[in-house]
Short mmCIF file of C-alpha atoms and ligand atoms in Angstrom, two decimals:
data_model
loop_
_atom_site.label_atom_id
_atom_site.label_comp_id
_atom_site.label_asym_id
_atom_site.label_seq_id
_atom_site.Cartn_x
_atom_site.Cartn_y
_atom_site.Cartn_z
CA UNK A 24 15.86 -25.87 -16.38
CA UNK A 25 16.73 -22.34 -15.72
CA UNK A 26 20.53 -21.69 -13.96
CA UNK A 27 19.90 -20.22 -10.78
CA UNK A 28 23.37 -20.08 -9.62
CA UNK A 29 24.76 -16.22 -8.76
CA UNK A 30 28.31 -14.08 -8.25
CA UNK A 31 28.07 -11.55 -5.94
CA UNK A 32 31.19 -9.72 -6.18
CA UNK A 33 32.77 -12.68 -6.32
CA UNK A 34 30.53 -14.58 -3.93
CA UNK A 35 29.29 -17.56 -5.36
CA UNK A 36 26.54 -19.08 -4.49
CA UNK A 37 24.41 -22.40 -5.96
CA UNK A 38 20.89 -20.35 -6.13
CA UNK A 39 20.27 -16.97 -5.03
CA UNK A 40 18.59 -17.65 -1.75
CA UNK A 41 20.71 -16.94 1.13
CA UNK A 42 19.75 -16.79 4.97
CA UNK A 43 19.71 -13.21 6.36
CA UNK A 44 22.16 -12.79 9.22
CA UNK A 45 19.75 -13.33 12.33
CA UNK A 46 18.62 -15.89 14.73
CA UNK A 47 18.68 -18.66 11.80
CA UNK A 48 21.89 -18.16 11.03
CA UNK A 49 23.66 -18.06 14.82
CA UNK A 50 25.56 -21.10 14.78
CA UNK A 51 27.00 -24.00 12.36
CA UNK A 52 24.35 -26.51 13.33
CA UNK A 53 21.84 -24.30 11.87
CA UNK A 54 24.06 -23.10 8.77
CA UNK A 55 24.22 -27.11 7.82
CA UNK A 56 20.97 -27.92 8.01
CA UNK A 57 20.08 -24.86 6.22
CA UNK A 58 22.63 -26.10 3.40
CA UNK A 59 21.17 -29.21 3.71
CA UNK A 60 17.42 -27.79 2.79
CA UNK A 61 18.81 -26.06 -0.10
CA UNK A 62 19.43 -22.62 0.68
CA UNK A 63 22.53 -21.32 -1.29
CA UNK A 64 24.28 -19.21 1.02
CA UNK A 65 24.07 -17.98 4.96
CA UNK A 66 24.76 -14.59 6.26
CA UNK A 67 25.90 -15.61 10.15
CA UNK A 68 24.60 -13.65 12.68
CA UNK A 69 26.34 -10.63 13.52
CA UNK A 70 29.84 -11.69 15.17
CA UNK A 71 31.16 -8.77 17.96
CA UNK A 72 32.12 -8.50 21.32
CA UNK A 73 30.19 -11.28 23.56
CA UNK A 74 27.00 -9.62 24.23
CA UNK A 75 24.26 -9.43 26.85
CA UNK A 76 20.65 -10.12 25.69
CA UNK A 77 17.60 -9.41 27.91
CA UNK A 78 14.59 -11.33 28.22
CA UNK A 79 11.69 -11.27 26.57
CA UNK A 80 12.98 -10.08 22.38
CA UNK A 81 10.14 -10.54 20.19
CA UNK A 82 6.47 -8.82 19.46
CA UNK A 83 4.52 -8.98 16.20
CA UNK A 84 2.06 -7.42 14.60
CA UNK A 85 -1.12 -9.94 13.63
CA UNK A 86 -3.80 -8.71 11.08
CA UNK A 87 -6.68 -10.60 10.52
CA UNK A 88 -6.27 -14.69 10.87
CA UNK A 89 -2.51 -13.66 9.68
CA UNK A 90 0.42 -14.56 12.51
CA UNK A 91 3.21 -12.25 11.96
CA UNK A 92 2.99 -10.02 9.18
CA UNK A 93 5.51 -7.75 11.13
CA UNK A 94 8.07 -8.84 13.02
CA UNK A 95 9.86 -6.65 16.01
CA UNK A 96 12.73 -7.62 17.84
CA UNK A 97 14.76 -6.08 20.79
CA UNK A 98 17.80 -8.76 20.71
CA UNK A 99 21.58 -7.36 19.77
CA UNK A 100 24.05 -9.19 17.89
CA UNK A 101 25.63 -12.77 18.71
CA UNK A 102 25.49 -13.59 22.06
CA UNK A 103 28.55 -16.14 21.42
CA UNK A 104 31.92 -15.80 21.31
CA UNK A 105 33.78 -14.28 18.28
CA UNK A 106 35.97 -18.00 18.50
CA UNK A 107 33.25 -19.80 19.21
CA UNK A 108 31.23 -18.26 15.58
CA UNK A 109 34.45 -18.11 13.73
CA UNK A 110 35.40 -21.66 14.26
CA UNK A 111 32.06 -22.96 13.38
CA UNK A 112 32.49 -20.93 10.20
CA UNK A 113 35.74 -22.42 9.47
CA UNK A 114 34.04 -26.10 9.82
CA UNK A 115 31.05 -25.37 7.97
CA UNK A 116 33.16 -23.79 4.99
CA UNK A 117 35.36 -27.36 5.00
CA UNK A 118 32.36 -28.85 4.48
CA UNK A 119 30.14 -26.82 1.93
CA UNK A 120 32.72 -25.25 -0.31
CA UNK A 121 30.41 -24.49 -2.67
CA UNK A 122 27.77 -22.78 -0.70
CA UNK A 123 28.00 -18.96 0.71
CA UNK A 124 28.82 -17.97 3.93
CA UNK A 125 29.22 -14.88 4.58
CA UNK A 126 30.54 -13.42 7.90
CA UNK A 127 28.24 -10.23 9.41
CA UNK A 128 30.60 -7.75 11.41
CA UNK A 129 29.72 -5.30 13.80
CA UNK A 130 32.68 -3.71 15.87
CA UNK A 131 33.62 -0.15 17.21
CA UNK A 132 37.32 0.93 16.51
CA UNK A 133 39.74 0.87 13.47
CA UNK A 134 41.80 -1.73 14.83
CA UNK A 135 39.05 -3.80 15.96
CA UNK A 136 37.51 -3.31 11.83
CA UNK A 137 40.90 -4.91 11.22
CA UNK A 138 41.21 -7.21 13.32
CA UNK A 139 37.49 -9.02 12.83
CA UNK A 140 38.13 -8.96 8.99
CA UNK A 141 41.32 -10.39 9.44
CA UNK A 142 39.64 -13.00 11.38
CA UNK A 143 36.84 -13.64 8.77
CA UNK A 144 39.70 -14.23 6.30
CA UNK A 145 41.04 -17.13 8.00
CA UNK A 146 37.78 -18.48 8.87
CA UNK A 147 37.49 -19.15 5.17
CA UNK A 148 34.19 -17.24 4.44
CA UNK A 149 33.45 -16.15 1.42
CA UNK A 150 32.60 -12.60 2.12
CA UNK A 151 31.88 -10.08 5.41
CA UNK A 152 28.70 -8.17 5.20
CA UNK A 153 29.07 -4.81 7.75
CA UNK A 154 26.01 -4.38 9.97
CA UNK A 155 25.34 -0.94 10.00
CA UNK A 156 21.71 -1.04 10.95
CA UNK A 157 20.79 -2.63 13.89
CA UNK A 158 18.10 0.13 14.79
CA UNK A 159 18.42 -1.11 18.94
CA UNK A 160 21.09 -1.56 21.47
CA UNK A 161 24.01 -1.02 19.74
CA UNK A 162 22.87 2.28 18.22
CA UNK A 163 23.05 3.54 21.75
CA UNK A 164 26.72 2.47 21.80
CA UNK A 165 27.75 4.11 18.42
CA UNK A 166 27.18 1.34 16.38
CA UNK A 167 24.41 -0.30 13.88
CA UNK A 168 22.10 2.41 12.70
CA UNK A 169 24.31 5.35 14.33
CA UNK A 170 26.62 4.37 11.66
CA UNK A 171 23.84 3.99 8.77
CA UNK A 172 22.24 6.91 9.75
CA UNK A 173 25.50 9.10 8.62
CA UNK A 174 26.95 8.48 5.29
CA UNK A 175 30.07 10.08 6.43
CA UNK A 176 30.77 8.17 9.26
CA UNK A 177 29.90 4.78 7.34
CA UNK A 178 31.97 5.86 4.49
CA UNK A 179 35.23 6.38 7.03
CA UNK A 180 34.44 2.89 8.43
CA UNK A 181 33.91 1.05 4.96
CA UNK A 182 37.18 2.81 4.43
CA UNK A 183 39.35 0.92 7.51
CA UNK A 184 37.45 -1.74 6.39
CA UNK A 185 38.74 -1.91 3.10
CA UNK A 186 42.05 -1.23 4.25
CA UNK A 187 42.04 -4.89 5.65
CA UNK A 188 39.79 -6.39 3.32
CA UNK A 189 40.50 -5.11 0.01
CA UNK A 190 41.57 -7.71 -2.91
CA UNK A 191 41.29 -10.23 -0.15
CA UNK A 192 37.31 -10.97 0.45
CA UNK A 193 34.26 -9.22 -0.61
CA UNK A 194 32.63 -6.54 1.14
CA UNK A 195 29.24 -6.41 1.36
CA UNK A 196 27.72 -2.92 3.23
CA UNK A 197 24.35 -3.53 5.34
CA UNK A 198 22.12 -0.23 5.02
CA UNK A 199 19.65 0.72 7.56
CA UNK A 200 16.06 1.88 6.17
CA UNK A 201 16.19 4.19 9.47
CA UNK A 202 17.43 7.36 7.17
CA UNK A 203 15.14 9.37 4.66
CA UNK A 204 17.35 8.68 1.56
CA UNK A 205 19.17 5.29 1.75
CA UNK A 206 20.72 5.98 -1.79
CA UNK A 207 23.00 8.48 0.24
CA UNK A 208 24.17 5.62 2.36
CA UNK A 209 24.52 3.73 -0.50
CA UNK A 210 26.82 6.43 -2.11
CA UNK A 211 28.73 6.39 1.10
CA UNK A 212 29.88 2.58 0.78
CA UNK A 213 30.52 2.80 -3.30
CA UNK A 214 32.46 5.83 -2.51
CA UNK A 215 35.44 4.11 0.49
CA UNK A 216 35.47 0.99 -1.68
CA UNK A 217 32.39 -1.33 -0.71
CA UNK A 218 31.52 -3.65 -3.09
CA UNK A 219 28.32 -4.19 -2.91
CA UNK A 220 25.29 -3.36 -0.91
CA UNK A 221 22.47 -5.14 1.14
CA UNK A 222 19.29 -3.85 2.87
CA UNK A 223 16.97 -3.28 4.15
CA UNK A 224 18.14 -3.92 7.91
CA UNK A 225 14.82 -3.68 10.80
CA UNK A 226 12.67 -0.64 10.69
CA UNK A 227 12.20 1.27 14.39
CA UNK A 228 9.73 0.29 15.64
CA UNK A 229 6.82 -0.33 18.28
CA UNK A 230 4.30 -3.37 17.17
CA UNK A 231 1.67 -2.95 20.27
CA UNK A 232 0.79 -1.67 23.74
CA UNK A 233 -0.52 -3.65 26.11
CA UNK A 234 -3.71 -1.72 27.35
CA UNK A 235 -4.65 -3.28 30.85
CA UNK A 236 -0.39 -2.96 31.94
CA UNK A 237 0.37 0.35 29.15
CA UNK A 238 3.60 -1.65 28.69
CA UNK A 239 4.33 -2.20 25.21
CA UNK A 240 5.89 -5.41 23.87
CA UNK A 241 8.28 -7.19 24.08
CA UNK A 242 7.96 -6.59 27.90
CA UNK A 243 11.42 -6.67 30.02
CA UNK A 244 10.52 -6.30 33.64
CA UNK A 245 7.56 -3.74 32.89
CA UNK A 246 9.51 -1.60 30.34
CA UNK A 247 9.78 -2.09 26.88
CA UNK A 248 12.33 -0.58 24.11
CA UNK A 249 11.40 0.27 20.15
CA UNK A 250 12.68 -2.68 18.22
CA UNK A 251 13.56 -3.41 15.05
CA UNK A 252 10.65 -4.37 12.22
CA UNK A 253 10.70 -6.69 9.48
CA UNK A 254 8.84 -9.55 7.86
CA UNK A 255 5.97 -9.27 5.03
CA UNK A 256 4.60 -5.55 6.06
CA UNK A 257 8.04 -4.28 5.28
CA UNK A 258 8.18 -5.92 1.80
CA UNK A 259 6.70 -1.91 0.06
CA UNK A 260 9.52 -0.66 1.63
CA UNK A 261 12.40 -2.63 0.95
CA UNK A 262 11.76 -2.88 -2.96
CA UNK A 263 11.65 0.99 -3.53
CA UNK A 264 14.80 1.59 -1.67
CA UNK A 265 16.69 -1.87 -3.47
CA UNK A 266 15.39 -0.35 -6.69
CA UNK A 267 16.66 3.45 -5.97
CA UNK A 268 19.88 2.29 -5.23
CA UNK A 269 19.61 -0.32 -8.16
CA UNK A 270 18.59 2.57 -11.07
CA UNK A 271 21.06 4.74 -8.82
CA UNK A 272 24.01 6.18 -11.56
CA UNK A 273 26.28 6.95 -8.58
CA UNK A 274 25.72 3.43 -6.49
CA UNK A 275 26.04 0.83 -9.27
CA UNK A 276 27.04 -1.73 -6.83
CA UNK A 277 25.82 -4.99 -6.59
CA UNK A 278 22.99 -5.79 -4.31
CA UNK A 279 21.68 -8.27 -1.81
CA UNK A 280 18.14 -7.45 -1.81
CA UNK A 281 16.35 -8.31 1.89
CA UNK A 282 12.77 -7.63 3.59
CA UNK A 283 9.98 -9.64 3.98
CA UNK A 284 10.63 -12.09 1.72
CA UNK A 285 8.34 -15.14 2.23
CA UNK A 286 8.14 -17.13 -1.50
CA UNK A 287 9.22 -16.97 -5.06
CA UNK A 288 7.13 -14.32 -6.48
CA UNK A 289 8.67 -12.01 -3.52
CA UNK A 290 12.17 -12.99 -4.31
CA UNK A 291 11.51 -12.73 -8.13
CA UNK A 292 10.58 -9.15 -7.46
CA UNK A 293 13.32 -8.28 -5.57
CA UNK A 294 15.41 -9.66 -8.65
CA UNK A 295 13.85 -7.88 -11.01
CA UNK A 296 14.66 -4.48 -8.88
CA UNK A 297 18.44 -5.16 -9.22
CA UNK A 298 19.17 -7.56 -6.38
CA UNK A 299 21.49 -10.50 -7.32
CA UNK A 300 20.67 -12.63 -4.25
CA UNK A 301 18.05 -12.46 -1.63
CA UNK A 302 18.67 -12.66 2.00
CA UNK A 303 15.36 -14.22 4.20
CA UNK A 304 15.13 -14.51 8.51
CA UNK A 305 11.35 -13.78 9.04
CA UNK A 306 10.03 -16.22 6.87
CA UNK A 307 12.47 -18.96 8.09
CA UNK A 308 11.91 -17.90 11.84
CA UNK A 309 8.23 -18.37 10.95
CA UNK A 310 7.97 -21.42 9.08
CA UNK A 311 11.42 -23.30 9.09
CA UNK A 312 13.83 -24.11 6.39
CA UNK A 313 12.18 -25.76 4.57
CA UNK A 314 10.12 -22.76 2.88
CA UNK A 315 13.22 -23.02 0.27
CA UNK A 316 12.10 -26.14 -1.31
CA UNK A 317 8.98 -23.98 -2.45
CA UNK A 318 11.11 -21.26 -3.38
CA UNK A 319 13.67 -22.68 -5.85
CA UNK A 320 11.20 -25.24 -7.21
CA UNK A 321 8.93 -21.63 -8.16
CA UNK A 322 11.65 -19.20 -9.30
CA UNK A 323 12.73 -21.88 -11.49
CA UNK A 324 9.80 -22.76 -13.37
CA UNK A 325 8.86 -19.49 -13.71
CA UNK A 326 12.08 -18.53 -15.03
CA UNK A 327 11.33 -21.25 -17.61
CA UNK A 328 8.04 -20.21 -18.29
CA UNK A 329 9.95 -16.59 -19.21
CA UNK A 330 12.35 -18.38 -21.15
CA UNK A 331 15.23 -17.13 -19.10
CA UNK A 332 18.25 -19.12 -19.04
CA UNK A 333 19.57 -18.39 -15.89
CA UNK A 334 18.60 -16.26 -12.91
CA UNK A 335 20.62 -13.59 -14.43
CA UNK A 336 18.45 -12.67 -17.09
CA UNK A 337 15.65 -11.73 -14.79
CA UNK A 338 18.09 -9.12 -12.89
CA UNK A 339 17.13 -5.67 -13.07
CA UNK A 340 14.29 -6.27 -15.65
CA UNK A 341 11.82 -3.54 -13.81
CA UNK A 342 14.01 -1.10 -12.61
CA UNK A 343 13.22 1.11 -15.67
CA UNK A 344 9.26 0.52 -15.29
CA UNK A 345 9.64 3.07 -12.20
CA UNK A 346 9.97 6.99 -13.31
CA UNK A 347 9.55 10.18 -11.54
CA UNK A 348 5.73 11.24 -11.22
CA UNK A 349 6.04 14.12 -13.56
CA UNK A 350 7.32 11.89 -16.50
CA UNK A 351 4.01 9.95 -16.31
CA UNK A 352 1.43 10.31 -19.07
CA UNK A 353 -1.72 12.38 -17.89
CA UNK A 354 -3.53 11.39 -21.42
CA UNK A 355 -3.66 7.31 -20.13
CA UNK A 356 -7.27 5.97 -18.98
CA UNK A 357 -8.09 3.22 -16.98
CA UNK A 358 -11.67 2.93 -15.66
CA UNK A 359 -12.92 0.16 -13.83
CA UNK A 360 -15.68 -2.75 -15.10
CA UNK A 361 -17.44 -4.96 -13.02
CA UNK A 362 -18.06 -8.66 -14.28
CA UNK A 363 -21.47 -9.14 -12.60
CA UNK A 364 -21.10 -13.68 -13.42
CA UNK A 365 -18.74 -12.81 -10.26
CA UNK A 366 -20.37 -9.72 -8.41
CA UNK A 367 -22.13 -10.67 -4.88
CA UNK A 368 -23.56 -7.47 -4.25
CA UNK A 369 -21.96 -7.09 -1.59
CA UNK A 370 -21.56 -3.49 -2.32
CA UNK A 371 -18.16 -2.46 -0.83
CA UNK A 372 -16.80 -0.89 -3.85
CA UNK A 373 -19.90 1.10 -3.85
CA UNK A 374 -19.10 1.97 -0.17
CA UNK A 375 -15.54 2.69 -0.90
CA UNK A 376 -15.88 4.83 -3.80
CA UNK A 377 -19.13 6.77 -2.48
CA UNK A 378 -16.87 7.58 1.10
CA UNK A 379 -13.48 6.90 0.62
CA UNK A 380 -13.29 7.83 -3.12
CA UNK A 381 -14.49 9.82 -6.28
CA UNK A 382 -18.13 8.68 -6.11
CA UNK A 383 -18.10 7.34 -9.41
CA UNK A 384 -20.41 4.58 -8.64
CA UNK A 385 -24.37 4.27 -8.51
CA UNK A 386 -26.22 1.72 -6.58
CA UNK A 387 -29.20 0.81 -9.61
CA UNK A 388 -31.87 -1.79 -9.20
CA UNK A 389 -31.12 -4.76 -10.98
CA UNK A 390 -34.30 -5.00 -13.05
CA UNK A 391 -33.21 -6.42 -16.62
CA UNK A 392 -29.66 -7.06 -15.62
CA UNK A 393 -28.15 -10.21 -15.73
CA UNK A 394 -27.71 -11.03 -11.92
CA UNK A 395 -24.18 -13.15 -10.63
CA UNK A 396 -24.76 -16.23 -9.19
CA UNK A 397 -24.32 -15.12 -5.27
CA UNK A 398 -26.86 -11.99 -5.43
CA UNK A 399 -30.22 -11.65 -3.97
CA UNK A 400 -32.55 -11.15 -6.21
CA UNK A 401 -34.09 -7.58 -5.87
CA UNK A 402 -30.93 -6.58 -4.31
CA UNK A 403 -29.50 -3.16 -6.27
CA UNK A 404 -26.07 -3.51 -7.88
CA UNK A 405 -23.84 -1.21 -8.08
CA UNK A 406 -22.44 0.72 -11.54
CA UNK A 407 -19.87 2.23 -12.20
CA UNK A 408 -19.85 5.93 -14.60
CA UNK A 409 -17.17 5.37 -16.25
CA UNK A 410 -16.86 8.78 -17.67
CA UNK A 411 -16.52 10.11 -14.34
CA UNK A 412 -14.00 7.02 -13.13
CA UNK A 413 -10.90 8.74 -12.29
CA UNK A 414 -8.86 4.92 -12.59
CA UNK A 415 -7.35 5.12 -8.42
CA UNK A 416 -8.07 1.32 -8.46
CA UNK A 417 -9.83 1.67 -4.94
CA UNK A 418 -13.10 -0.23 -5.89
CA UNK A 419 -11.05 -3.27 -7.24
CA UNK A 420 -8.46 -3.06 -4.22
CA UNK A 421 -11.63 -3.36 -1.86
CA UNK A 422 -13.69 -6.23 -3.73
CA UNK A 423 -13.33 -9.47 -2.12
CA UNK A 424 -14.12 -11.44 -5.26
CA UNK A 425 -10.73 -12.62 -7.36
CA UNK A 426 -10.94 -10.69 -10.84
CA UNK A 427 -14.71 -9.65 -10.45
CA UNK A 428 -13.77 -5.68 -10.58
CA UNK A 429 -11.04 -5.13 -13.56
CA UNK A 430 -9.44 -2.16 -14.49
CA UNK A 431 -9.52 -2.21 -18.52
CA UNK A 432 -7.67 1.35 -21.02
CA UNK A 433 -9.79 3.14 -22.66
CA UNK A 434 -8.04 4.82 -26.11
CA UNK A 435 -8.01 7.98 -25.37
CA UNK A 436 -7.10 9.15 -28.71
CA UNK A 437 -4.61 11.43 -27.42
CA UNK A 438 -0.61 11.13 -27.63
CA UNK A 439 1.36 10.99 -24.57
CA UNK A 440 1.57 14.61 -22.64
CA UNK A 441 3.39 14.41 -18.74
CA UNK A 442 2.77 16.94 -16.59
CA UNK A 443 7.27 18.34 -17.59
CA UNK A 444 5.27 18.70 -21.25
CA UNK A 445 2.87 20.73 -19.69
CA UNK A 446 4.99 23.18 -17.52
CA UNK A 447 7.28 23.78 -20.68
CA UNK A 448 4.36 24.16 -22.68
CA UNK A 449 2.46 26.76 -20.47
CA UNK A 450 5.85 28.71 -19.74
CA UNK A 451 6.25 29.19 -23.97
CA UNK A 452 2.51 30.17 -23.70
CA UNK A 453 1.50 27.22 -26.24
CA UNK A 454 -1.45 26.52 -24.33
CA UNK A 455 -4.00 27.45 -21.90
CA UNK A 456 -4.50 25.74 -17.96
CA UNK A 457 -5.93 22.53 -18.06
CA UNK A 458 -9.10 23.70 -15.76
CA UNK A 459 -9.20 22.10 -12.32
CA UNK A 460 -11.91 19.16 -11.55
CA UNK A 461 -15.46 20.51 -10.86
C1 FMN B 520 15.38 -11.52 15.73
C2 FMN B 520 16.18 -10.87 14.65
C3 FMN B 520 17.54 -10.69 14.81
C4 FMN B 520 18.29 -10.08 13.82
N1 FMN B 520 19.64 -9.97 13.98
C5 FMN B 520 20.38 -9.39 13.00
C6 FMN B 520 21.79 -9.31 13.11
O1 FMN B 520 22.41 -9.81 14.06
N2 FMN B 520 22.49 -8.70 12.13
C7 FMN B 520 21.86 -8.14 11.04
O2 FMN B 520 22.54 -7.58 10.18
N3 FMN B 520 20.52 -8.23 10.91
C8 FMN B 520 19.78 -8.83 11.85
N4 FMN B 520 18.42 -8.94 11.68
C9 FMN B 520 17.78 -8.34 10.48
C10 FMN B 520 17.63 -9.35 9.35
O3 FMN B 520 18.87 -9.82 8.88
C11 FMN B 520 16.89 -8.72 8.14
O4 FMN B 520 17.64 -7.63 7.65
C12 FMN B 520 15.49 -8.23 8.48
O5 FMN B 520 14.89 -9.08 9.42
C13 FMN B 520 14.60 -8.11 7.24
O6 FMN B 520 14.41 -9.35 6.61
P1 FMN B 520 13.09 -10.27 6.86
O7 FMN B 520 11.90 -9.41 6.59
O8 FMN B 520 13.27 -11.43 5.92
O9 FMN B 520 13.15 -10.69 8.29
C14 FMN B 520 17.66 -9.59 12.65
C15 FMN B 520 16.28 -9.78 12.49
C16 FMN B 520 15.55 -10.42 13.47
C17 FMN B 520 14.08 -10.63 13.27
#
């Protein structure tokens, strides 16, 4: 059986499954318990000043028979005291010395940067992780995403940080998607010290408007605020930004990869991107603890199934599969086939490619074809030219029948040739302009 134990910058942890700080993670009851279903480490909810909450926090976006595939929330950090959350720490750590508990900071001055990781340090955790993206509330009072949002400003507070912290506990720096180029922010935390990176924190955010009242959700005495997003719809987002800071030359920092993770094939993605452990809330706030069980049982065997000896071998793995557009072979063709044992004529793909697409695909009647077991007979099916299939994938993305639309290569026959090739090869005057399509 695969290892699936981790070092974070010196954070270890059993497995690489760690609660994200957040409502699971607000008090030492719920850190035990989520010890106790396996999870390897716990990032506590965000420990500042005592804070002031409103009522209601929480809207989501449902699609389909799906609950929750986004998450938005308007609540601010820990609502307890700073004693109260440090003291539980300290208990918990007594009694799971060899699980992960990291405390999440959010403060506003130098000396109160000091001060809180000073206090983390006698709490016994293992590491602080620096919330700089709360995208609500405490933006408004110079904090969270304020700080994220400027790699200038976070890199002078990763620096008082550091001035406390450093050669004492692990720093961990929480970036905010909020930005257009996290790998800045990233930068920013390599550059005063940080030694490692997590994200993504809660996208802004407004999840639905309620159209008899026009008050959007969550609704706080007829008003509403933009909240913070996360859960599965984030996943896209959260993978390309772990992997540019992962394949980043200037970040090379470890990373704690987070958003949307629900299940092992999520988390082993985020792995393979360059994140050493995986932070969760959404999932857990959605289905419970529990969902762990599932999650180490499934890296693990399909670790095994790789032949990977430990969870460190799948680290990073894909990074490199991701280039820049214009390195990309233009002389690769992939054309779609349609297995008709599966096809139910249902005739979206034809829909899809004939509106939405490169109308590649006829609608022929059937006579003399070998008709799937779920068509009418008489019915047309549809065909696709695969001379004129471009390869966009929309046909199969659309068809509601497992592996009944495949995308197979054609051979070509001719080398690789990106679109860099080209330009230097047209500037020299080596060949003529590819002509546009018809
Ligand atoms: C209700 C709620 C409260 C949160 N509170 C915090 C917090 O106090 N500190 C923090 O760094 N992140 C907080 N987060 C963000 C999560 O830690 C995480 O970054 C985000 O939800 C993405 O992960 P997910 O898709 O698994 O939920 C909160 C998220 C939710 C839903």
């Amino acid at each position: 059986m695969a290892d699936l134990s981790i070092n974070l910058a010196g954070i270890k942890s059993p497995n690489p499954f760690w609660i994200a700080s957040g409502p699971p993670g607000n008090t030492g009851y719920q850190c035990e318990r989520a010890f106790d279903s396996g999870w390897g480490g716990v990032v506590w909810k965000t420990i500042g000043e005592p804070i002031v909450n409103v009522s209601s926090r929480y809207s989501a976006l449902n699609y389909g028979q799906t609950r929750m595939i986004g998450l938005n929330n308007i609540e601010l950090i820990s609502d307890r005291s700073p004693e109260t959350n440090f003291k539980e720490i300290y208990n918990v750590k007594k009694k799971w010395p060899n699980h992960a508990v990291i405390a999440s900071l959010m403060v506003d001055t130098r000396e109160r940067w000091h001060e809180f990781v000073q206090r983390s340090i006698d709490s016994g955790a293992d590491g602080i992780e620096l919330n700089f993206g709360c995208p609500h509330g405490m933006c408004e009072r110079g904090m969270g995403s304020a700080v994220g949002q400027q790699p200038k400003v976070a890199e002078t507070i990763v620096g008082w940080v550091m001035e406390a912290a450093s050669g004492k506990i692990p720093v961990i720096v929480k970036l905010t998607p909020n930005i257009t180029d996290v790998t800045q922010a990233a930068r920013a935390a390599k550059r005063a010290g940080g030694n490692a990176i997590s994200l993504i924190n809660t996208i802004n955010s407004i999840t639905q408007v309620n159209l008899d009242t026009f008050v959007p959700e969550p609704y706080v005495n007829g008003q509403s605020s933009h909240g913070g997003y996360c859960g599965p719809a984030v996943k896209p987002i959260a993978l390309n930004m772990v992997q540019s800071c992962a394949e980043d030359p200037e970040v090379q920092l470890p990373i704690s990869g987070i958003g949307g993770i629900s299940n092992w094939r999520d988390a082993a993605e985020f792995i393979a991107l360059g994140s050493t452990s995986v932070q969760v809330c959404t999932a857990v706030m959605h289905y419970g603890f529990r969902i762990v069980e599932d999650m180490a049982e499934g890296l693990s065997n399909y670790l095994d199934s790789k032949g990977f000896k430990s969870v460190n071998e799948l680290r990073g793995k894909a990074i490199h599969s991701l280039n820049r557009w214009e390195n990309l072979n233009l002389n690769f063709k992939r054309v779609a086939q349609i297995d008709y044992d599966k096809c139910i004529g249902c005739n979206l793909c034809f829909i899809a490619c004939e509106d939405g697409a490169h109308q590649c695909i006829d609608l022929v009647s059937p006579n003399g074809q070998g008709l799937g077991p779920g068509r009418l007979p008489g019915k047309p099916i549809p065909q696709i030219r695969q001379e004129d299939c471009v390869g966009c994938n929309l046909c199969s993305l659309v068809c509601p029948v497992d592996d009944c639309i495949e995308m197979v290569t054609i051979e070509t026959g001719r080398p690789f040739f990106s679109w860099k090739e080209y330009q230097t090869k047209l500037a020299k005057g080596e060949m003529q302009p590819i002509p546009p399509h018809p």
